[in-house]
Coordinates of C-alpha atoms in Angstrom, one line a residue:
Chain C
X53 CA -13.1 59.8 -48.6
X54 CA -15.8 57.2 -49.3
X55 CA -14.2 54.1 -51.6
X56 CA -15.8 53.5 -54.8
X57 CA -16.4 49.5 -55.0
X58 CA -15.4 48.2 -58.4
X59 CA -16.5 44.2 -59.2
X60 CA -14.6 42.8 -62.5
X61 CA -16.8 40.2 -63.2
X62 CA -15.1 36.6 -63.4
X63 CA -16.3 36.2 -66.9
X64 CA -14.8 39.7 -67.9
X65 CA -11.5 38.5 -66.7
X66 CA -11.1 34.9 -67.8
X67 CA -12.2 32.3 -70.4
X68 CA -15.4 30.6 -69.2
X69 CA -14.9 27.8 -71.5
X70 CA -10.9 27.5 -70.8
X71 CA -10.0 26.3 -67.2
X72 CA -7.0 28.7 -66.1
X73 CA -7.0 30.7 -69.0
X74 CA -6.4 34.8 -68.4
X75 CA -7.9 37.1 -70.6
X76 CA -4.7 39.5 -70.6
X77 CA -5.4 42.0 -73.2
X78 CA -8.8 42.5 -71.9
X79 CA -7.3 42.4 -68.0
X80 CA -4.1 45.1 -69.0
X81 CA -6.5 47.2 -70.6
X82 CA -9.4 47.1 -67.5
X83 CA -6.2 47.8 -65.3
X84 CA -5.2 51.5 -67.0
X85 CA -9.1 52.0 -67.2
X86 CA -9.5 51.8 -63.4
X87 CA -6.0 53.6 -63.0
X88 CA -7.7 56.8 -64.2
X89 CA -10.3 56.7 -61.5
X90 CA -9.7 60.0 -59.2
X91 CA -11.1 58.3 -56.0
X92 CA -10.2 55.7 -53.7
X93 CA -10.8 52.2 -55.2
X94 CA -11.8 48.9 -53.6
X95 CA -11.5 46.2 -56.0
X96 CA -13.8 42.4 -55.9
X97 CA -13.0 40.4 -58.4
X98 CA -14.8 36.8 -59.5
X99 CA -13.6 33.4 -59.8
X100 CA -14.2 32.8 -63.6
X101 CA -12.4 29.6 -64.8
X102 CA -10.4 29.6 -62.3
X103 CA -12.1 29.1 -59.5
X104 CA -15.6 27.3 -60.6
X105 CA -14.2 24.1 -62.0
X106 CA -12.1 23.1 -59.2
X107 CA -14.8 24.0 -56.8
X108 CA -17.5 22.9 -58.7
X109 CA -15.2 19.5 -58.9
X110 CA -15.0 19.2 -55.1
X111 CA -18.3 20.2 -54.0
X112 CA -17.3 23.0 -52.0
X113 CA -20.8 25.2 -52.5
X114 CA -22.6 22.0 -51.1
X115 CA -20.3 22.2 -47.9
X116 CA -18.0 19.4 -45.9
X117 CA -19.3 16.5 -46.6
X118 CA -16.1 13.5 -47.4
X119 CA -12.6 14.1 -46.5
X120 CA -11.4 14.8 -50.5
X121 CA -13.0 17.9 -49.6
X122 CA -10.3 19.5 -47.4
X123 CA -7.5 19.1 -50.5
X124 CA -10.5 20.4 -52.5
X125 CA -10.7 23.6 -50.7
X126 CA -6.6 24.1 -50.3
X127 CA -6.6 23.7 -54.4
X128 CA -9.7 25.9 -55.0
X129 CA -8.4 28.9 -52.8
X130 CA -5.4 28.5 -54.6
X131 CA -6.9 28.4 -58.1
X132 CA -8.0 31.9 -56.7
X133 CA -4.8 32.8 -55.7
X134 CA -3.6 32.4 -59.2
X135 CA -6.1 34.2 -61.0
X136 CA -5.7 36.8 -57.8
X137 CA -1.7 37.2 -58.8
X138 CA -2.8 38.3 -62.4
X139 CA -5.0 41.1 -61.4
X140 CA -2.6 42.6 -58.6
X141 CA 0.4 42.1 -61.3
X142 CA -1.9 43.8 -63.9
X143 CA -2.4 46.6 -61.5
X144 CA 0.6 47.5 -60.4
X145 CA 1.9 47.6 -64.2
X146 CA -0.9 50.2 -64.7
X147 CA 0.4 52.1 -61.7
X148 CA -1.8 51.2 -59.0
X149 CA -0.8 50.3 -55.6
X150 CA -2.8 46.8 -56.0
X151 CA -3.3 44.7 -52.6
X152 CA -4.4 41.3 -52.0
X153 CA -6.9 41.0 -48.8
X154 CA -7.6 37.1 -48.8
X155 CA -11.6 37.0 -47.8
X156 CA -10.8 33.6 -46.4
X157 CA -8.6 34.7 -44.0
X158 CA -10.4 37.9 -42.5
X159 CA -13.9 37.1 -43.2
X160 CA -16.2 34.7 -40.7
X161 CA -18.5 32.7 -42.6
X162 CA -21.8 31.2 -42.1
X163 CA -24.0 29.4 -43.7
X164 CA -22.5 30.9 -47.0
X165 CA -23.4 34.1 -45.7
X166 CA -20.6 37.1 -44.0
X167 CA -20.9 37.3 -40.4
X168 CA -18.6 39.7 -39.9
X169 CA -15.3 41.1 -41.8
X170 CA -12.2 42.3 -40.2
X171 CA -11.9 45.3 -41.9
X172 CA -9.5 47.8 -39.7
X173 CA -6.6 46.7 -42.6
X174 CA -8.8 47.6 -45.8
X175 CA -9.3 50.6 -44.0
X176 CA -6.1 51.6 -43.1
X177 CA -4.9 50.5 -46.8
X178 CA -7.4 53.0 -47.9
X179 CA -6.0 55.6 -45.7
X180 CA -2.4 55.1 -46.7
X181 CA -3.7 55.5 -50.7
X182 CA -3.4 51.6 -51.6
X183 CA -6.0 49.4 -53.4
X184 CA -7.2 46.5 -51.7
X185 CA -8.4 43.8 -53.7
X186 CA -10.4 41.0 -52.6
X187 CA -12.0 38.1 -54.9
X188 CA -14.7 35.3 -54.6
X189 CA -13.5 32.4 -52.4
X190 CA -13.6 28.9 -51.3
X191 CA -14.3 29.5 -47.3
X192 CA -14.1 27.9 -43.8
X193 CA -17.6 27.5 -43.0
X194 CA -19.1 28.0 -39.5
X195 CA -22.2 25.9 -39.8
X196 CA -21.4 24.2 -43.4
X197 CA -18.0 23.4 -42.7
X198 CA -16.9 24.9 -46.2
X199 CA -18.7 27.0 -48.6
X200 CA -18.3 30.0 -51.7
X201 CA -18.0 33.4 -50.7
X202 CA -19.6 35.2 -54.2
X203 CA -17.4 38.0 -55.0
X204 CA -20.8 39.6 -55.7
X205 CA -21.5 39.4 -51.9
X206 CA -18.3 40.5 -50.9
X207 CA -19.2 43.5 -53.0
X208 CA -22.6 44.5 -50.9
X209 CA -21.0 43.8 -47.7
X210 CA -17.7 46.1 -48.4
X211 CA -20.0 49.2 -49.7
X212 CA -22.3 48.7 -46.7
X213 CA -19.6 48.8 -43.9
X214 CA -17.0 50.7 -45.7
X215 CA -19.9 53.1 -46.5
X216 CA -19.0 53.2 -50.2
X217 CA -19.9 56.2 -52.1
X218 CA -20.9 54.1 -55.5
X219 CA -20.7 50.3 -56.6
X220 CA -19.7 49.3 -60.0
X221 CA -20.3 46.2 -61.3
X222 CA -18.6 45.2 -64.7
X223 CA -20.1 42.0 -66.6
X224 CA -19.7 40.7 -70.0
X225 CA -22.8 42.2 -71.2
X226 CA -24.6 45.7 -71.6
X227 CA -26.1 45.5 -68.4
X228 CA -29.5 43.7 -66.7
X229 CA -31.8 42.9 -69.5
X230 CA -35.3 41.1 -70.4
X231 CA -34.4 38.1 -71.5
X232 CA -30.5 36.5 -71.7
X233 CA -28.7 39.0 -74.2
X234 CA -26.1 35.9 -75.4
X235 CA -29.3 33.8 -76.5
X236 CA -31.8 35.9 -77.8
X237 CA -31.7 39.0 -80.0
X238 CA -34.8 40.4 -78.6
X239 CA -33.5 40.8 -75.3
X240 CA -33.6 45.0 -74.2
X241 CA -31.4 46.5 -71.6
X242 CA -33.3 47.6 -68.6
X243 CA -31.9 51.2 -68.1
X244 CA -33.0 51.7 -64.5
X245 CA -33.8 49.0 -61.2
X246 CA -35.9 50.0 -58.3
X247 CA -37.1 48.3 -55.8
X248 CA -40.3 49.4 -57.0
X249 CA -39.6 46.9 -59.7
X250 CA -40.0 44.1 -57.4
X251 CA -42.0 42.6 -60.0
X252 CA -39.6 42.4 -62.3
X253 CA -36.6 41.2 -60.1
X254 CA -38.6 38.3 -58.9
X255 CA -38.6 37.7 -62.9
X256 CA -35.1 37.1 -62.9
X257 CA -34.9 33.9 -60.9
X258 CA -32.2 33.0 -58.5
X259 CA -29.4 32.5 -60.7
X260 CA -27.6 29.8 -62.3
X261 CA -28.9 28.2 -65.1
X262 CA -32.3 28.8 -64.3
X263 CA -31.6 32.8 -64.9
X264 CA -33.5 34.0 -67.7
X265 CA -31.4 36.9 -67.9
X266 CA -28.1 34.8 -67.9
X267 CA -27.4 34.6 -64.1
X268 CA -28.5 38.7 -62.6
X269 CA -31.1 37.7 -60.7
X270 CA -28.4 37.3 -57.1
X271 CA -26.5 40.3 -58.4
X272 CA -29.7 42.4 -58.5
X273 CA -31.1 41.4 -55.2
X274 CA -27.7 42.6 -53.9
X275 CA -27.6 45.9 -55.0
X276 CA -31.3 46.7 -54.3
X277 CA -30.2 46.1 -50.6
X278 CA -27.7 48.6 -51.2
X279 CA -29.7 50.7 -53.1
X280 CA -32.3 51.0 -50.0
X281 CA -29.4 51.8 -47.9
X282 CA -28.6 54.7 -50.2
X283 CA -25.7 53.4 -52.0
X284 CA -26.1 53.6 -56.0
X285 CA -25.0 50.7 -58.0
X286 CA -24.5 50.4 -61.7
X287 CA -23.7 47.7 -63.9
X288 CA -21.8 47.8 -67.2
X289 CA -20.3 46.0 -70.0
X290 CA -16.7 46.1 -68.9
X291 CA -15.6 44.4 -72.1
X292 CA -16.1 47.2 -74.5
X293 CA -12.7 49.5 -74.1
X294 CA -13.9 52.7 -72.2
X295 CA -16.8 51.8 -70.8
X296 CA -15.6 51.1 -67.2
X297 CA -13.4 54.0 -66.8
X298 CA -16.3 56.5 -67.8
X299 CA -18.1 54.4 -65.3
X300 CA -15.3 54.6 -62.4
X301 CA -15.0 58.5 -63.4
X302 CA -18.3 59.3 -62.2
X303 CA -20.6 59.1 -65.5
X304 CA -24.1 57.6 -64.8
X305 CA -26.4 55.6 -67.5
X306 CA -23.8 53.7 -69.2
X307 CA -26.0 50.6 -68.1
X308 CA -28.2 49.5 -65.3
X309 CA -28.3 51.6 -63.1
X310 CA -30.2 50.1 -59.5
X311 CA -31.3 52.9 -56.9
X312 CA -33.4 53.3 -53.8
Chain V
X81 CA -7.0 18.8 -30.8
X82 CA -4.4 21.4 -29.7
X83 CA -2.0 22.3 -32.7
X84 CA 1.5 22.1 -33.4
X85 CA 2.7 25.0 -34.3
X86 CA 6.0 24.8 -37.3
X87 CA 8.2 27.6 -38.4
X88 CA 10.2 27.3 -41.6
X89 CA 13.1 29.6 -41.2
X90 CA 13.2 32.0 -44.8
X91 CA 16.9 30.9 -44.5
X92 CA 15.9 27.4 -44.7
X93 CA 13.7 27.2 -47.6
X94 CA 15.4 30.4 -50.1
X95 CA 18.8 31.3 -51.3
X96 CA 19.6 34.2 -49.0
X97 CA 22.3 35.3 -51.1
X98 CA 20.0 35.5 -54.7
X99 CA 16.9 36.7 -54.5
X100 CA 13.5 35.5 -55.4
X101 CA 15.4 31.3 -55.4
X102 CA 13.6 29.1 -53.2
X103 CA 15.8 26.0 -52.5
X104 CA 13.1 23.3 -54.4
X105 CA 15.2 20.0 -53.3
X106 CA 15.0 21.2 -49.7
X107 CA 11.3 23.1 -49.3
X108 CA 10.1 19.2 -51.2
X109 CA 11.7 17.2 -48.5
X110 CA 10.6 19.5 -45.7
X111 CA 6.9 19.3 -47.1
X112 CA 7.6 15.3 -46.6
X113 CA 8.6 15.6 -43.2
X114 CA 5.8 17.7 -42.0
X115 CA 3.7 15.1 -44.0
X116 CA 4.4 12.9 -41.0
X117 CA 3.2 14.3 -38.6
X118 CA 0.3 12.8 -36.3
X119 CA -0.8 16.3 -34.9
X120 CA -2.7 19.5 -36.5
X121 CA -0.4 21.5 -37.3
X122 CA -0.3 25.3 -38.6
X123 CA 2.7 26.4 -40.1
X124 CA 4.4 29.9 -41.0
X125 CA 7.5 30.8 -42.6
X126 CA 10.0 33.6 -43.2
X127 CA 10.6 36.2 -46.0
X128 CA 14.1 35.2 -47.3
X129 CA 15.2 36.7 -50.1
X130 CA 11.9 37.4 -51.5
X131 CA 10.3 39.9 -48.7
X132 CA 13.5 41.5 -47.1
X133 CA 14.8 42.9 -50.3
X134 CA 11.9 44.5 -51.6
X135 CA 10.6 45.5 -48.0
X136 CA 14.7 46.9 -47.0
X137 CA 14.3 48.7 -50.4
X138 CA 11.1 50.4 -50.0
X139 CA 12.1 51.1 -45.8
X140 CA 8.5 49.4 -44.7
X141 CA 10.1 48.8 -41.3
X142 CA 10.5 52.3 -40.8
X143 CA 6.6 52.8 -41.7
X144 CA 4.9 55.1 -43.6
X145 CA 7.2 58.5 -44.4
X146 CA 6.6 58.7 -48.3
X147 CA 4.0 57.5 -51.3
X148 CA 6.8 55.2 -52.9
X149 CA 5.7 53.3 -50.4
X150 CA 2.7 52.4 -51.6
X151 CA 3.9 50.7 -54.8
X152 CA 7.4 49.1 -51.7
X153 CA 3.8 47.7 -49.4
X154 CA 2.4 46.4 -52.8
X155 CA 5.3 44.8 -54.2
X156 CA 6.7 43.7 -50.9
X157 CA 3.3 41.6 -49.9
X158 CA 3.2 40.4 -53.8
X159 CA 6.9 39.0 -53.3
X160 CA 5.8 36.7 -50.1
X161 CA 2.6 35.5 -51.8
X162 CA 5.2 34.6 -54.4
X163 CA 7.0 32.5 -51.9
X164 CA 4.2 31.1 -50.1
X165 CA 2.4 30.2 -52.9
X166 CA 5.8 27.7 -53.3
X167 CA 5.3 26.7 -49.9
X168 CA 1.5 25.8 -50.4
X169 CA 2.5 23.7 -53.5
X170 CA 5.1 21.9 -51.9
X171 CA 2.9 21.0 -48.8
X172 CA -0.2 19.7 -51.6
X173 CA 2.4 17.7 -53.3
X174 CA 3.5 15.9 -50.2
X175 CA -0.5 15.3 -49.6
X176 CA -1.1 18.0 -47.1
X177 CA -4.5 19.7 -47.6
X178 CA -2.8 23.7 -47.0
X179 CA -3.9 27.0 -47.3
X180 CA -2.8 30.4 -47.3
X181 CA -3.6 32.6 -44.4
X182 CA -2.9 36.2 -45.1
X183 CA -1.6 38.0 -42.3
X184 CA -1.8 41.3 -43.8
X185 CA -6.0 40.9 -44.1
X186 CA -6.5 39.1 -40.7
X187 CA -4.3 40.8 -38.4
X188 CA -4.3 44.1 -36.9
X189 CA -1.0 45.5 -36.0
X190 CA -0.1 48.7 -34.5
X191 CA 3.8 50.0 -33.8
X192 CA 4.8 46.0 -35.2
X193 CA 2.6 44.4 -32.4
X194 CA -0.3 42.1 -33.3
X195 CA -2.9 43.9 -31.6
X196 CA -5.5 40.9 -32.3
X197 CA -6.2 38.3 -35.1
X198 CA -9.4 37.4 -36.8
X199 CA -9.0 33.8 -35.6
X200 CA -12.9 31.9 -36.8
X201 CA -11.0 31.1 -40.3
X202 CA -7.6 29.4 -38.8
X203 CA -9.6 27.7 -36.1
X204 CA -12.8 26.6 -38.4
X205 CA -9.8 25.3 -40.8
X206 CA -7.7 23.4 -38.1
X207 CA -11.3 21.8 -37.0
X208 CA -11.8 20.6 -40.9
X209 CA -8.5 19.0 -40.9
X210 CA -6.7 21.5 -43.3
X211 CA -2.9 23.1 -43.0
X212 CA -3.3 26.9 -42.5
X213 CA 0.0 28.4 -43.7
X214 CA 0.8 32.1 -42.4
X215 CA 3.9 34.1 -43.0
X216 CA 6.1 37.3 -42.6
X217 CA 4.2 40.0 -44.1
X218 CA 4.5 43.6 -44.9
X219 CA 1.4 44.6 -42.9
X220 CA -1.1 48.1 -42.6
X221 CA 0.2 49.1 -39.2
X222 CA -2.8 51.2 -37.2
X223 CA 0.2 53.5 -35.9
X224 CA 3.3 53.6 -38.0
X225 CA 1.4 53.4 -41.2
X226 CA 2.6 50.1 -42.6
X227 CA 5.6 48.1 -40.9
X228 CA 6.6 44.4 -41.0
X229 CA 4.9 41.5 -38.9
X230 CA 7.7 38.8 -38.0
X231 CA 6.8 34.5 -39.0
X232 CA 8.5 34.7 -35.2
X233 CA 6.1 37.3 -33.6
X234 CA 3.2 35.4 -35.3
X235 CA 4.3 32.0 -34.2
X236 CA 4.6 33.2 -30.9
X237 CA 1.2 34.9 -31.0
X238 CA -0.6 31.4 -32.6
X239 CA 0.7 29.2 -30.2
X240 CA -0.9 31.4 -27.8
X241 CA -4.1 32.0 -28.6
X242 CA -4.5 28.6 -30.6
X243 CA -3.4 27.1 -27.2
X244 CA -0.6 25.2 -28.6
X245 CA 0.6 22.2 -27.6
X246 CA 3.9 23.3 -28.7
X247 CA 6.7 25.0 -31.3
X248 CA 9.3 23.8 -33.1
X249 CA 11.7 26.5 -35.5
X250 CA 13.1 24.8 -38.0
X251 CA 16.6 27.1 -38.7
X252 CA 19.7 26.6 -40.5
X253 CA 22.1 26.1 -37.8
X254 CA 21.9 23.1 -35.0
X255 CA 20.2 25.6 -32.3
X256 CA 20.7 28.6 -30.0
X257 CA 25.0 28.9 -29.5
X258 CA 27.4 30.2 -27.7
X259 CA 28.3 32.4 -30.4
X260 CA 27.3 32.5 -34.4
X261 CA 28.0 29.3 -35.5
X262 CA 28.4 30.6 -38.8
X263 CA 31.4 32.6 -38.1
X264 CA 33.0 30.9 -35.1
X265 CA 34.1 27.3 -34.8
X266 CA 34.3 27.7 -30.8
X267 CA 30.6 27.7 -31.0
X268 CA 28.6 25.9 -28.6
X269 CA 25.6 24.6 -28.8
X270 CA 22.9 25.4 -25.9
X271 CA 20.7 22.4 -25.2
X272 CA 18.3 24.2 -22.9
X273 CA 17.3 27.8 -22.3
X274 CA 14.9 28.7 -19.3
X275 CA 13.4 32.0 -18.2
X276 CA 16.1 31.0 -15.0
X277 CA 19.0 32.0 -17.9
X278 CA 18.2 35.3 -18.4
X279 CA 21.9 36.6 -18.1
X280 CA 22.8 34.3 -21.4
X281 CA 19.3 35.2 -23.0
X282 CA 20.7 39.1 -22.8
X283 CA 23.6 38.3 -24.6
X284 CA 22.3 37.6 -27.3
X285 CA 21.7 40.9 -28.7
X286 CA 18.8 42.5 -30.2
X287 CA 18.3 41.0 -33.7
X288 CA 20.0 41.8 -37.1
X289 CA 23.8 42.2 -37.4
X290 CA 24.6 43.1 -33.7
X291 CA 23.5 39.6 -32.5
X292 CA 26.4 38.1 -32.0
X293 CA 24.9 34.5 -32.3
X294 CA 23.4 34.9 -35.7
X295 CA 20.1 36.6 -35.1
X296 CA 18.8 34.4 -32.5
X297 CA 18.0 36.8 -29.5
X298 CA 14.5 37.8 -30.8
X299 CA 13.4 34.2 -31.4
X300 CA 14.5 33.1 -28.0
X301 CA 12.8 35.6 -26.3
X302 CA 9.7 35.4 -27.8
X303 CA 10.0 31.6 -27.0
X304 CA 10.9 32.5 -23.2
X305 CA 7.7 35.0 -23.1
X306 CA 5.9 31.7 -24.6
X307 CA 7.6 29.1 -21.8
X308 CA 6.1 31.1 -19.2
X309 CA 2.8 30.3 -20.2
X310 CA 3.5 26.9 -20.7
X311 CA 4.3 26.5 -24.3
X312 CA 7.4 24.5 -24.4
X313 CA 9.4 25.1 -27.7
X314 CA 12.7 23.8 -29.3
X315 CA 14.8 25.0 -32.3
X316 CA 16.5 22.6 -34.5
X317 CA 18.2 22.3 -37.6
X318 CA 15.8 22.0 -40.9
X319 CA 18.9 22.0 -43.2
X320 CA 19.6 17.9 -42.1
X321 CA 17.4 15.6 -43.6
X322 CA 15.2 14.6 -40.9
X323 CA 15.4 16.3 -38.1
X324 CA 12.3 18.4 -38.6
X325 CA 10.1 14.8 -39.0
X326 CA 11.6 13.3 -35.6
X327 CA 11.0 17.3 -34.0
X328 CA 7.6 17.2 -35.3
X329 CA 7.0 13.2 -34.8
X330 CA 7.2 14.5 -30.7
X331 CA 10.9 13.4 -30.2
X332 CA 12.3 16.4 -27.8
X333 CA 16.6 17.8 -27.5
X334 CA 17.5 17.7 -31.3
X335 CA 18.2 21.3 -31.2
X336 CA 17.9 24.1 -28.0
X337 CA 15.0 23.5 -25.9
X338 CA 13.0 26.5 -24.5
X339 CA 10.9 26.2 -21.5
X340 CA 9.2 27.4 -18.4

């Protein structure tokens, strides 16, 4: 059966303004929502507080550059690790057969960009009924040395190869909108990305800072690339109770949706 | 530079007899000692108490016969990332720059046999200067389902195909013996074990209970397979303070040699 690709965004899952810090209500509750999914799951999760400042710290995104750098990517992969052992712990307690697949050890890496994924053990995990999760990552580099794999990237490459059915994304807002929903009121949710809307998504910048709409601009350019292979994305406010497991259940429109 | 590559026994490094207790005093002066070294190194450890109990429980070895075993591959891989995320910390403390390498997400294994290994990561790693760490795993098996990959069969495997320079297995006894140290006094060390000694290399049994010199018959042949290509290797004790740092330093007949 084709895998449903669920993303728990970093913010969802942690305290952006607290280095380290779990959101565990929020992270128990996301676990029993996904539980009640009735297809096979592949789960990406984000790097939140745990991962940015550390790499951030060590300029891992920039690539190798000073020797500092190699303890900076052993403590930023671990960082991951850490925030990695919450959400398989917080699985399993839900019920679900929750498996780590370290993208830094299976996937090759190249200029920030996947090469190529060794993927015959997420498939046979699939097979055997588990749930492989993988998470944004601090990665050996081919050409840069060192660089972020985006959990967001991870996302597109899995549904592509693992010719996902579906892609859910859950953020910490209602979905893409006009303007950044967290700074200004007038902001409206954009129901529905095609990439007919090129206009539009050009709009949204390349992420960061510089986002208008409060960094969707990457995500959005990923799923259209999906979305002209066929595979339907949506994204969703995974922290109001409910919303994700409608969403992982089958039920379209609880967002934006983005389709070819 | 061709790398050394180090095993940590799971004896060495956890209380066999309690579960889930690494020995701290012990995996902290082993981190110093590989500290020393003057080569690359990559280093893998055992299970000890935290993967054999949950994997024995579950009957991973046995592969896949029953959907327990879901939650037994879940829990069993979660216990050894418990363990090796000890291991990682230790090494950082002693000033080594190492990371996790999961087997379970990089290697494909079918009937217990690595049948290859995603190798870019582990060699783009060893080229930045970092410590890639790899373990005993409870691994998707393309055959059986799910089974469990050996620290020795991966050793073996790395020194291989990293083109190692050589191997030293740090164990809790002084070397290969006569008989189980552990039980008999008469016990004799063996200094040196060549492809030549295959009569002695018989007796030693097949693993597990039935080896009558404490479990050592599938490390030395794996060792012997290795010596005929080359790859010399030597077991010594990593219970005496520095025997591992003089093994790793280059110093050769502290334990039982293996070679071609």
């Amino acid at each position: 059966m084709r895998p449903l690709v669920v993303k728990l965004g970093g913010s969802v899952i942690t305290d952006k303004r607290r280095p380290f810090v779990v959101k565990r209500a929020i992270l128990k509750r996301l676990a029993r929502e996904l539980a009640a999914a009735k297809v096979p799951l592949v789960i990406v999760h984000g790097g939140g507080s745990f991962g940015h400042p550390v790499a951030s710290k060590y300029g891992i995104a920039e690539g190798y550059k000073n020797k500092n750098q190699r303890m900076g990517l052993s403590l930023t992969h671990r960082a991951m690790e850490r925030l990695n052992a919450n959400v398989i712990e917080a699985l399993q307690k839900a019920g679900l057969p929750a498996i780590a697949v370290q993208p830094s050890a299976c996937a090759v890496v190249s200029g920030g960009q996947i090469q190529s994924m060794e993927l015959a053990p997420i498939q046979k995990l699939l097979e055997l009924g588990l749930v492989p999760v993988l998470y944004g990552d601090a990665v050996p580099d081919l050409s840069k040395g060192m660089s972020i794999l985006s959990g967001d990237q991870i996302v597109a490459y899995l549904a592509r190869e693992l010719k996902s059915s579906r892609v859910v994304l859950g953020v910490d807002v209602n979905g893409v909108c006009t303007a950044d929903p967290k700074k200004f009121k007038s902001a409206k949710l954009v129901r529905r990305i095609t990439p007919a809307g090129e206009k539009f998504v050009a709009s949204l910048g390349a992420g960061k800072g510089k986002d208008v709409t409060g960094r969707m601009g990457n995500k959005v350019r990923e799923l259209l690339a999906l979305a002209e292979r066929g595979v339907e994305a949506e994204i969703v406010n995974a922290t109001k109770p409910g919303v994700l497991k409608r969403a992982v259940q089958g039920e379209r429109g609880l967002g934006t949706v983005v389709e070819g």
